[in-house]
Each structure stands twice: as C-alpha cells, then as structure tokens.
mmCIF file of C-alpha atoms in Angstrom:
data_model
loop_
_atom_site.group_PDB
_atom_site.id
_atom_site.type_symbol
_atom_site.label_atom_id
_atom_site.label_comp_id
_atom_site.label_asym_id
_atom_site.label_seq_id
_atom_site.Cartn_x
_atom_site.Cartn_y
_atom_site.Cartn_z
ATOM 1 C CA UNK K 581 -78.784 246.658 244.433
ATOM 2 C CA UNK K 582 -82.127 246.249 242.776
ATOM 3 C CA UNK K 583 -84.400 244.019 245.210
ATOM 4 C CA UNK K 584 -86.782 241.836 243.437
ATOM 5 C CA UNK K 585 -90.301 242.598 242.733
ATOM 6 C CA UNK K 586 -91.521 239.719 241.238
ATOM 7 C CA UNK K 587 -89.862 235.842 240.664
ATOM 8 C CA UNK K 588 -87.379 235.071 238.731
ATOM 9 C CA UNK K 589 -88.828 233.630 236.586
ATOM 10 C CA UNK K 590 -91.679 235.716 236.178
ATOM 11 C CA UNK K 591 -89.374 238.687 235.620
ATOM 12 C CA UNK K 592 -85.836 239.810 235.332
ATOM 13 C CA UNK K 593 -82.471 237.517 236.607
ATOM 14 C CA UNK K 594 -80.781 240.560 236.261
ATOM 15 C CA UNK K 595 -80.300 242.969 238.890
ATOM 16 C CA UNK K 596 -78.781 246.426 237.924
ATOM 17 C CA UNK K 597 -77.499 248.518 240.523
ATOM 18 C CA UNK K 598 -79.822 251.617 239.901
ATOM 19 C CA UNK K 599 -78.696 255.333 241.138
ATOM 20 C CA UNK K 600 -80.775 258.196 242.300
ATOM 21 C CA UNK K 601 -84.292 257.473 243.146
ATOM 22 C CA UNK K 602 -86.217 260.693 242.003
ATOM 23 C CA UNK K 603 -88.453 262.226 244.761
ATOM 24 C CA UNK K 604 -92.033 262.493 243.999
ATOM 25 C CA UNK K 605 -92.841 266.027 243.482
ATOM 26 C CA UNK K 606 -95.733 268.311 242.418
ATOM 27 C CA UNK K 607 -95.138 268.592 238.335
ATOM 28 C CA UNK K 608 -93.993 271.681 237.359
ATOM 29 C CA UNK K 609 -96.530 274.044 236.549
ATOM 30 C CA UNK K 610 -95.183 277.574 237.108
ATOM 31 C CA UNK K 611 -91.467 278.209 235.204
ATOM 32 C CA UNK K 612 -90.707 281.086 233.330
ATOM 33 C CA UNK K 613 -90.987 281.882 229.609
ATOM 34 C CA UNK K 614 -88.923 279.920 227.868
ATOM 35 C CA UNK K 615 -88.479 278.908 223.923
ATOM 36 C CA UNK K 616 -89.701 275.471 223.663
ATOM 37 C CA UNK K 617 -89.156 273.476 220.136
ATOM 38 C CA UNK K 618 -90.460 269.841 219.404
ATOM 39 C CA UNK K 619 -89.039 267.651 216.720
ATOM 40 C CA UNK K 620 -89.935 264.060 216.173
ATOM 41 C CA UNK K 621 -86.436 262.871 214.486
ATOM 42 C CA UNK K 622 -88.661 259.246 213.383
ATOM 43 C CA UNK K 623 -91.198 257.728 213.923
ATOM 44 C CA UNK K 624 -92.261 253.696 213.216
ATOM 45 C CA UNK K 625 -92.432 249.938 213.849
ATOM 46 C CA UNK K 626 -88.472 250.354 213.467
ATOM 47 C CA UNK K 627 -87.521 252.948 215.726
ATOM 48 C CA UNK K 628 -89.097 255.862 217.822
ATOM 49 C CA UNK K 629 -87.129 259.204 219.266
ATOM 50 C CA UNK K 630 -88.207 262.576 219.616
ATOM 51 C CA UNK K 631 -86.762 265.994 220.447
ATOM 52 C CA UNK K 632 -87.927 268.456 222.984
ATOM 53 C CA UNK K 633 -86.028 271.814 223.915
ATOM 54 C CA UNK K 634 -86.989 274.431 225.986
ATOM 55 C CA UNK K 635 -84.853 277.363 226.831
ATOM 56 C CA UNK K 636 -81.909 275.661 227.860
ATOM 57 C CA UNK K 637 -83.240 272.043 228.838
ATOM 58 C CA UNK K 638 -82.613 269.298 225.796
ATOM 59 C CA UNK K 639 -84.052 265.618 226.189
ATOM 60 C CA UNK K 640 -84.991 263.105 224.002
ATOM 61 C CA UNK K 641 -88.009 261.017 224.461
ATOM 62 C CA UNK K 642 -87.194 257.287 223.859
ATOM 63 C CA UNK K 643 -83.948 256.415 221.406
ATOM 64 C CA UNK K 644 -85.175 254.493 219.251
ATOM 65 C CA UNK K 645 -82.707 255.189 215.934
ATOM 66 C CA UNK K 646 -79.649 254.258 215.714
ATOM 67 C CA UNK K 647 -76.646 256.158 217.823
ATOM 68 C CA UNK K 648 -75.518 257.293 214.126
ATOM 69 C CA UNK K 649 -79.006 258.230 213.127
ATOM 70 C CA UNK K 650 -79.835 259.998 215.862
ATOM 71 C CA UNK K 651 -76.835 262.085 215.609
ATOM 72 C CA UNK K 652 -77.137 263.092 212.048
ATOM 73 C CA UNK K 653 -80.740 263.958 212.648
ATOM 74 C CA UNK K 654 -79.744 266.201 215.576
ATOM 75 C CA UNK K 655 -77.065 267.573 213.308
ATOM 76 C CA UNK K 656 -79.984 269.041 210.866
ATOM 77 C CA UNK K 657 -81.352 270.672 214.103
ATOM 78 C CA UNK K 658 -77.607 272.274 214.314
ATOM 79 C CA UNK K 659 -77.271 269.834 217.530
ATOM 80 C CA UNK K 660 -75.532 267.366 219.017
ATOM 81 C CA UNK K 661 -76.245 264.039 221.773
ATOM 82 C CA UNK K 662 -73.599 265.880 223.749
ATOM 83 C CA UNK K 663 -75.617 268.755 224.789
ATOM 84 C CA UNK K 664 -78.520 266.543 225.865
ATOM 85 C CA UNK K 665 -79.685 266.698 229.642
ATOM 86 C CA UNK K 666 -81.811 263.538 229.689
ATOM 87 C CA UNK K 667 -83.543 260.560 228.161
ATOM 88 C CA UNK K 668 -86.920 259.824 228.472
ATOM 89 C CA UNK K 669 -87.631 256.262 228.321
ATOM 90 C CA UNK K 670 -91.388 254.915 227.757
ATOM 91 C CA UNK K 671 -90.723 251.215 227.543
ATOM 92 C CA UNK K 672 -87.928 248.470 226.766
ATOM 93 C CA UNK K 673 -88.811 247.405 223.349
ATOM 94 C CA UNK K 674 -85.884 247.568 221.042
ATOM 95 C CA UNK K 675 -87.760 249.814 218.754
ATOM 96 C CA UNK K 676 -87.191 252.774 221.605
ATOM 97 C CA UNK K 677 -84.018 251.960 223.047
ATOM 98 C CA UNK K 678 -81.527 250.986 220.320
ATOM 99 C CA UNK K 679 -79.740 253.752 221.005
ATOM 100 C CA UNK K 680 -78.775 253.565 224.336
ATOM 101 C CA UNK K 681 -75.934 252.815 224.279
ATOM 102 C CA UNK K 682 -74.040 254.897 222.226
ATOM 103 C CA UNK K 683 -76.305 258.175 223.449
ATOM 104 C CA UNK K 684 -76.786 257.374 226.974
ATOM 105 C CA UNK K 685 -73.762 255.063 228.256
ATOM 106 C CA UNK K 686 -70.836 256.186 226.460
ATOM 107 C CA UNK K 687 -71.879 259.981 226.758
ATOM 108 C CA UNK K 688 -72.996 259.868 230.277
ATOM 109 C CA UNK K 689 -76.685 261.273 229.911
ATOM 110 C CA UNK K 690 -79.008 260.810 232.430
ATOM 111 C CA UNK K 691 -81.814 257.745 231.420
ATOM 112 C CA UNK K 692 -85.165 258.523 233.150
ATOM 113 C CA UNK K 693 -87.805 255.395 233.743
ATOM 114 C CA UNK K 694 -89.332 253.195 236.142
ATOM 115 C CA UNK K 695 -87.343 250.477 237.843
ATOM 116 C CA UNK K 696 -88.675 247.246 235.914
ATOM 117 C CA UNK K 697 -88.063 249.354 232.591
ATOM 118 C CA UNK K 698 -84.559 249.843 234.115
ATOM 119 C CA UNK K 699 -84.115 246.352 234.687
ATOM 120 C CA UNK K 700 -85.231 245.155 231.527
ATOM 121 C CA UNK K 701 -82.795 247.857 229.507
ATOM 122 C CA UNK K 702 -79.414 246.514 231.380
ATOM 123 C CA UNK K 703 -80.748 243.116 231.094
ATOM 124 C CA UNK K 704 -80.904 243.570 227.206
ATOM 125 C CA UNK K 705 -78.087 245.739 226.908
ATOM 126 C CA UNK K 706 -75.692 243.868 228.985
ATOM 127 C CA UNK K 707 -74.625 247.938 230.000
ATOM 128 C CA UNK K 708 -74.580 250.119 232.839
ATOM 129 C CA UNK K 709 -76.429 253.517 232.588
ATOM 130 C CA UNK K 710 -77.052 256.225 234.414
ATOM 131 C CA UNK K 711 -80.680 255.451 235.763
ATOM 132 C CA UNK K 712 -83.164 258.451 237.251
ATOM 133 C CA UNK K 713 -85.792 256.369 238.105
ATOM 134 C CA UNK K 714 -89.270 257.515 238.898
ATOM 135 C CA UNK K 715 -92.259 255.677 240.641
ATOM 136 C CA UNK K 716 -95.016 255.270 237.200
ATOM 137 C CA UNK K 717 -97.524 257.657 238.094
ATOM 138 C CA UNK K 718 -95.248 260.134 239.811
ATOM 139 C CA UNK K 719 -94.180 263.670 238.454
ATOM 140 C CA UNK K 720 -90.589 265.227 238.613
ATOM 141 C CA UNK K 721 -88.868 267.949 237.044
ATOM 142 C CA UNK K 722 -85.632 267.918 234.452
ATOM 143 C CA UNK K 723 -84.726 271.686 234.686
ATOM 144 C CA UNK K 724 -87.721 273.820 232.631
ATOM 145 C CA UNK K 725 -89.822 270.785 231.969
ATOM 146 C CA UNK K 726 -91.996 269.606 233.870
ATOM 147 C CA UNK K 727 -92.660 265.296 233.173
ATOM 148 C CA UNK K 728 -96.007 263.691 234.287
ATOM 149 C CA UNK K 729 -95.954 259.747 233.651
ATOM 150 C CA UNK K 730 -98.644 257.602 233.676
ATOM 151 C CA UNK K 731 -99.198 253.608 233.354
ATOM 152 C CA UNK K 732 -100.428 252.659 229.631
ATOM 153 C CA UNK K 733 -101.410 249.092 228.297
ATOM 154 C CA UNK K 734 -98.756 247.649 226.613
ATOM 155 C CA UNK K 735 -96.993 243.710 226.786
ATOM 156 C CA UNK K 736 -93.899 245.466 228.507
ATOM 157 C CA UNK K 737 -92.530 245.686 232.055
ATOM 158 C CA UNK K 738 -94.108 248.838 232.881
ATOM 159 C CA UNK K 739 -94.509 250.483 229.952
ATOM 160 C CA UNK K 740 -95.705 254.762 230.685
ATOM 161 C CA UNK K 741 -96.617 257.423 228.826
ATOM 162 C CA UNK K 742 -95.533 261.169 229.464
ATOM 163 C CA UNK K 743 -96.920 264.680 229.428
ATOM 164 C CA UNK K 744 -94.718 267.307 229.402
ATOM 165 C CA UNK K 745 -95.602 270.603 230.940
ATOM 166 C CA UNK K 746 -93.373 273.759 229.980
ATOM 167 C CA UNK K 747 -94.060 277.706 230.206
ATOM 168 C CA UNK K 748 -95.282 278.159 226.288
ATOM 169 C CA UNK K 749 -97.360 274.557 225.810
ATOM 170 C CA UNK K 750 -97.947 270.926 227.081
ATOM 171 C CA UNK K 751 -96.455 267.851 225.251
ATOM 172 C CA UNK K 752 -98.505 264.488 225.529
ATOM 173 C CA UNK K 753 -97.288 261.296 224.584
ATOM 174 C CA UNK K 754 -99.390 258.093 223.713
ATOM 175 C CA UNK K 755 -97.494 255.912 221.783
ATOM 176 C CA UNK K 756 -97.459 251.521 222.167
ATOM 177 C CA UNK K 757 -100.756 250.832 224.073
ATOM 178 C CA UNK K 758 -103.536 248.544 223.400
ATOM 179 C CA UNK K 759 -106.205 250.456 223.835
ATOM 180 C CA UNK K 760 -106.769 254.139 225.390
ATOM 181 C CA UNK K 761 -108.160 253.713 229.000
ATOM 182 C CA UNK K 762 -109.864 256.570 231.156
ATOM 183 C CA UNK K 763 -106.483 257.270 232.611
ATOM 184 C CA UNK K 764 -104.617 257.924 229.695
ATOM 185 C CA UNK K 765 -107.458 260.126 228.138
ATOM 186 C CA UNK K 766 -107.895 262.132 231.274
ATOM 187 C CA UNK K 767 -103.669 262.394 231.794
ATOM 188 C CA UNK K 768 -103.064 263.799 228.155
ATOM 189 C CA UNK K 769 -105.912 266.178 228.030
ATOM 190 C CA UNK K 770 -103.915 269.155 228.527
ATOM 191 C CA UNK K 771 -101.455 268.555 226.025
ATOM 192 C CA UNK K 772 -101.708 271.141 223.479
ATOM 193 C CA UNK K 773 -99.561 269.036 221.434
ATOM 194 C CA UNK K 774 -99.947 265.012 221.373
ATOM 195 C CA UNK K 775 -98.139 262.228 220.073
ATOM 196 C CA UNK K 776 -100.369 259.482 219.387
ATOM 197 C CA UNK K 777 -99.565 256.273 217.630
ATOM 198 C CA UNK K 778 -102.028 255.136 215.053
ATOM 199 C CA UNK K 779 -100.096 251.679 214.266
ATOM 200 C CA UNK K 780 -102.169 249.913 211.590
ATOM 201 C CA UNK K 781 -104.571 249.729 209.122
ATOM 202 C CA UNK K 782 -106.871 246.524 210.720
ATOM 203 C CA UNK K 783 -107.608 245.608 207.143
ATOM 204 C CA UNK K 784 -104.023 245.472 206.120
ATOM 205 C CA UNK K 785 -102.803 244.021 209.342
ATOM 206 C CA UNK K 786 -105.648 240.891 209.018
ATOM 207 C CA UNK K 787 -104.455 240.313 205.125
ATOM 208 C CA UNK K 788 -100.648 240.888 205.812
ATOM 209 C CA UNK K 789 -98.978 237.489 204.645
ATOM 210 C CA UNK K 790 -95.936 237.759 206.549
ATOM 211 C CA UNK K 791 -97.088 237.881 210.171
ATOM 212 C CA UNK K 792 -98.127 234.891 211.878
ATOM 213 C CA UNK K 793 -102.068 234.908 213.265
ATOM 214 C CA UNK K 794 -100.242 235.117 217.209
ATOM 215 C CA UNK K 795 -98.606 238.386 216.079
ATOM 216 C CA UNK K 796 -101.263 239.654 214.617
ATOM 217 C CA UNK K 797 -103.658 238.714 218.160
ATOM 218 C CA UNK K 798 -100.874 240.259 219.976
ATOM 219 C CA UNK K 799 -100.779 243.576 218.054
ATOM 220 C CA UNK K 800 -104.916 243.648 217.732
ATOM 221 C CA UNK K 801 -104.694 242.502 221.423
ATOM 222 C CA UNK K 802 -105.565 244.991 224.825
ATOM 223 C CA UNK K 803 -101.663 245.591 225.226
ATOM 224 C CA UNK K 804 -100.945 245.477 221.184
ATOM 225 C CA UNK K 805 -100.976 248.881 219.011
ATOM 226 C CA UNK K 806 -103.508 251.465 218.586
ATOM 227 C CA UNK K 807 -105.225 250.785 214.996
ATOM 228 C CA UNK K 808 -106.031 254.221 212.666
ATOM 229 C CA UNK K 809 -109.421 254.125 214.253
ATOM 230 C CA UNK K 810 -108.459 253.546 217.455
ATOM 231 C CA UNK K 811 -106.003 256.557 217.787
ATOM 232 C CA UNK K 812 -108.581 258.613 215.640
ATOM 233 C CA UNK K 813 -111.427 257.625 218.077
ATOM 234 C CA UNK K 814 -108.396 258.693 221.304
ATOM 235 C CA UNK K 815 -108.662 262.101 219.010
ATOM 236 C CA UNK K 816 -112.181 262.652 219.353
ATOM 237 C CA UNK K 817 -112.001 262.335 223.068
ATOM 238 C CA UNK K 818 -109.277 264.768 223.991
ATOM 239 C CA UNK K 819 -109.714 267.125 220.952
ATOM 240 C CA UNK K 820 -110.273 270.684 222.466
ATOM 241 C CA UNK K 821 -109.354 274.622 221.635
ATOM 242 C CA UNK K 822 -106.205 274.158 223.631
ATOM 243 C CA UNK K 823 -105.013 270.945 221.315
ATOM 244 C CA UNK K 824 -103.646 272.599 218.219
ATOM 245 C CA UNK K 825 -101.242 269.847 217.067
ATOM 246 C CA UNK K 826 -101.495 265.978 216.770
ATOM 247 C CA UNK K 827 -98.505 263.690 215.627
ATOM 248 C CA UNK K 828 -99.744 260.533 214.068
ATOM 249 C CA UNK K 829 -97.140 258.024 214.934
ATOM 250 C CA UNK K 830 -95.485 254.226 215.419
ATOM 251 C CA UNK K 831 -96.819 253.503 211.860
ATOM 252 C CA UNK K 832 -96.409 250.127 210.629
ATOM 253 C CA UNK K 833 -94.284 250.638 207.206
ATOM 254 C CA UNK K 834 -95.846 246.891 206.230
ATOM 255 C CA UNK K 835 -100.010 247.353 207.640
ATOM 256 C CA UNK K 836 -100.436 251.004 207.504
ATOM 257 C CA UNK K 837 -100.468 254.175 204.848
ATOM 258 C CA UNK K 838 -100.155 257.424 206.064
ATOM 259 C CA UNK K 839 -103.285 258.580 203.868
ATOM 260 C CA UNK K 840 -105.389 255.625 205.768
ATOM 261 C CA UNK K 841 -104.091 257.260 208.876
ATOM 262 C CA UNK K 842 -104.912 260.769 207.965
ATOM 263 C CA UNK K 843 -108.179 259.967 206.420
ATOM 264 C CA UNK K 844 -108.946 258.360 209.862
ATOM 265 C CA UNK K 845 -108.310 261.074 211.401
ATOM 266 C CA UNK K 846 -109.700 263.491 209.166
ATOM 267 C CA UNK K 847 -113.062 262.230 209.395
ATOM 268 C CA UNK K 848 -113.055 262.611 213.342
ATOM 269 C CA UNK K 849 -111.758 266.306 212.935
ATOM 270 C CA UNK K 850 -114.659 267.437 210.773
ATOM 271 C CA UNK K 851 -117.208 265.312 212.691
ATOM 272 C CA UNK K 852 -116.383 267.307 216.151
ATOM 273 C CA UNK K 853 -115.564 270.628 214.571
ATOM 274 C CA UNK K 854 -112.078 270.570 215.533
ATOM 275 C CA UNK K 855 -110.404 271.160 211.830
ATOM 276 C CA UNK K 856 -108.372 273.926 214.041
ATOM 277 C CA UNK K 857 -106.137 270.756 214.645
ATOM 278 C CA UNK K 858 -102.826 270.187 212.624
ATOM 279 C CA UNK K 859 -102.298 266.843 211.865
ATOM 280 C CA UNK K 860 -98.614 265.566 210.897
ATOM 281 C CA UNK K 861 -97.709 261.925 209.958
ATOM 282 C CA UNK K 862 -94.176 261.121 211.313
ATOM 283 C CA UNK K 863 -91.790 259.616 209.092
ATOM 284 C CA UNK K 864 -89.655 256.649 210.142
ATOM 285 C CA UNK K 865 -87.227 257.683 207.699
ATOM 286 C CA UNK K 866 -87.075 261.264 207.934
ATOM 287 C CA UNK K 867 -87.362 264.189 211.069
ATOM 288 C CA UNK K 868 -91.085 266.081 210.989
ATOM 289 C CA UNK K 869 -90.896 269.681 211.026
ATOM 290 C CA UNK K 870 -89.578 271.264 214.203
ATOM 291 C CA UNK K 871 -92.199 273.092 215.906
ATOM 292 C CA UNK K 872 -92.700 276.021 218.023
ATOM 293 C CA UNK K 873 -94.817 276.176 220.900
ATOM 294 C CA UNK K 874 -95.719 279.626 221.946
ATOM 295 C CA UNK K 875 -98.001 280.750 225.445
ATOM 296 C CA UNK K 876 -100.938 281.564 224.990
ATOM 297 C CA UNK K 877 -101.766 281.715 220.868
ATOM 298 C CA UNK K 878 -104.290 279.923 218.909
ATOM 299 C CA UNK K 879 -102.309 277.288 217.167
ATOM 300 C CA UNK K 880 -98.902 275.689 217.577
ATOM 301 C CA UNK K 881 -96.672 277.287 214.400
ATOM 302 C CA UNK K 882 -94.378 274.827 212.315
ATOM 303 C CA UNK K 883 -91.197 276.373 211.961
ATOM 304 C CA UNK K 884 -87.739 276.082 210.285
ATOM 305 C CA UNK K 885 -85.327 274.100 212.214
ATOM 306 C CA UNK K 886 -82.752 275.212 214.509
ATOM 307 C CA UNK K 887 -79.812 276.577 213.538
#
C-alpha cells in the first residue's frame, strides 16, 4: 500500500496499491543504432499525447486524446495501442490522461510516473493500472530509450518533464510549467528535438471574456502556462547546433494563434542566428508530421509516416 506523504487533507484520501518501484539508474547513454521516429498525435488545452519509437521500443508520452482518438491516430502511423511498451505520464491533469483507461488499464501497458502523480490518476480514475513509478529527478531505462525526468512548475502533484535519450537524437519535453527555471533549461539542453508549450497569447488571454480574472492569475501565475514569449524566450536559451527541431505546443484554441506563436518564435531565431531550427506548431486536431531522427546529421528530417 501507498504510505502517506502528506495529510489528508492536504493531499490524496486515496491510496493505490502501486507495483514495481523502478531502481534509480545511470540514463542510458550508450545503445545501439536504432530507427527512432517522433510523432506528436495532438497537441492543446484539450488534450496532449505524443509518439516516440525507436527500433523496437513504442511509448507514448502522456494520453491525453481520447482512447478512440488515439487509436485512429496511431492507425495513420500503420499502428496500434496494442504494440505499445509504456506510457509516459508528465502530470494528472485531465488534458494528459483521458486516455488511460482505455490505453493503459484495459490493455495492460505499463504507466510510468512519480508516486503522487500515481495517486492522483487512480484517485480520478477510480481504476487500477499498472504503475512503474520513478523517484522525480531519477533516470531509468524502457528498452532503447533512455528517460531523464525532472521537477517543473506546475499547480499539480508533482508534475515532471522528460528528456529522452536514444542512439540517433535526444527528445526534450517542456510542456505545463509556469515559468522555465535553471533546472529545466540546463535538463533539456541536449535535446536535439524539444517540445515546448507556448500556451497563450498574454494579450488574448487578458481580453478573453470567458475566463474568470482567477483563471486567468492562475494560468499567468509561476505554476500556470508558458505564454508565446515565454516559451520563445526558453528558445533563446537552449537554442544550439545540436537543436534542429522545436514543437510549439499546449496551445490555447481560445487565447492563442499559431502565427502569434510562430512569429514569437521567429523573432528569437533570427535574433540568435539559429534559423537552422525547424519550428512546427502542433495541432490539437490533427497528428504533426512524423519525424526522423538520425545520429549524427545536421538537421532532424520530416518524413512520411509509418507504414
């Protein structure tokens, strides 16, 4: 049984029984070639999951979408939820775990997150899973990949990001956080590819008509959403020759426009001569390009889905 780590009633009642504790372990650094392929199947204030394969090794990172959803996306990839290995989990918000539990419970694939996360997922679910559960912080392997996870600031339990570390490329993943701390910079800098949420237009977000002023504190807030200069600013600190590929994400479909995003960005690309950088708006309606990552070339290739 799960043993408290806070109150009651400063946490969870519930109390999942949680199986197999991951070790910590180095991260792995030194796997063979394998072919790696990233898709981000959507993207948004409405759902979040992601795609990573390499060689034989399938997870998704957070599920978001729908059990249905996620399926037919994977079905344009010519796969399926029943070949996945794993499910990386970077928070409890509804928005990356609505599809627990139809992908993770009733197929029986592995969920991997910290304990309160854990906690907080049965608690909302009212379902039993499959828990890995790693210390935040710690590193641990999932057969070729490699998973570093680090504490972001968000208003969840214990709310991580990842970077992923496989033989062709590094995958880092900033997505729900307040603001970007010297941590998180320094943890995603080797990513070659990086997921970055860019949430809101401030602008839009401060006229919107529909949100109440505490919302909007909470989402302008330390442990809110990056804004489009926020996440462009993150940019400027970790861009590098080794960073080839940049996802804008978590867009709000109601206080943000991809073309304020991308001008955002833009303007921090040309300022630190880093235009080598492809920049891709994900699409909460629609999977981004799959692509490739390949060892050791000078830009991360988009290419056609998998058959």
């Amino acid at each position: 049984m799960l043993q408290a780590l806070f109150t009651p009633e400063k946490r969870l009642r519930a109390r999942a029984r949680i199986k197999n504790q991951l070790p910590l372990r180095p991260s792995l650094l030194n796997v063979p070639r394998v072919s790696v392929r990233f898709t981000i199947l959507g993207s948004g204030s409405s759902g979040n999951c992601a795609y990573l394969e390499a060689g034989e090794t399938r997870l998704l990172i957070d599920a978001g979408l729908s059990g249905r959803q996620t399926r037919q996306r994977l079905a344009t990839l010519g796969r399926a939820p029943e070949g996945l290995h794993g499910i990386l989990i970077t928070h409890e918000h509804s928005d990356h775990i609505t599809g627990l539990v139809a992908l993770a419970a009733k197929l029986h694939v592995p969920i991997y997150c910290n304990r309160l996360t854990a906690e907080a997922i049965e608690e909302t679910t009212a379902t039993k899973f499959d828990f890995r559960i790693f210390t935040t912080g710690a590193s641990f392997e999932v057969n070729d990949v490699g998973i570093e996870t680090f504490a972001i600031p968000h208003d969840a339990m214990d709310p991580v990001g990842f970077l992923l570390r496989t033989s062709d490329g590094n995958l880092g993943f900033l997505t729900d956080l307040g603001h970007a701390t010297r941590l998180t910079i320094e943890r995603v800098r080797p990513a070659n590819v990086l997921v970055l949420e860019t949430n809101h237009d401030v602008k839009l977000l401060q006229d919107d008509t529909r949100r109440p002023w505490s919302l909007k504190q909470r989402i302008l807030g330390r442990h809110g959403h990056l804004s489009n200069e926020a996440g462009a600013a993150v940019i400027e600190q970790v861009a590098s020759d080794h960073l080839h590929h940049v996802f804008l994400g978590h867009l709000s479909r109601d206080c943000n426009r991809p073309e304020l995003a991308l001008r955002a960005v833009s303007g921090v690309l040309q300022k630190t001569n880093a235009t080598h950088i492809a920049i891709t708006v994900a699409s909460q309606d629609v999977p981004c390009p799959t692509i490739e990552l390949r060892a050791r070339v000078s830009a991360t290739e988009a290419v056609p889905a998998a058959n």
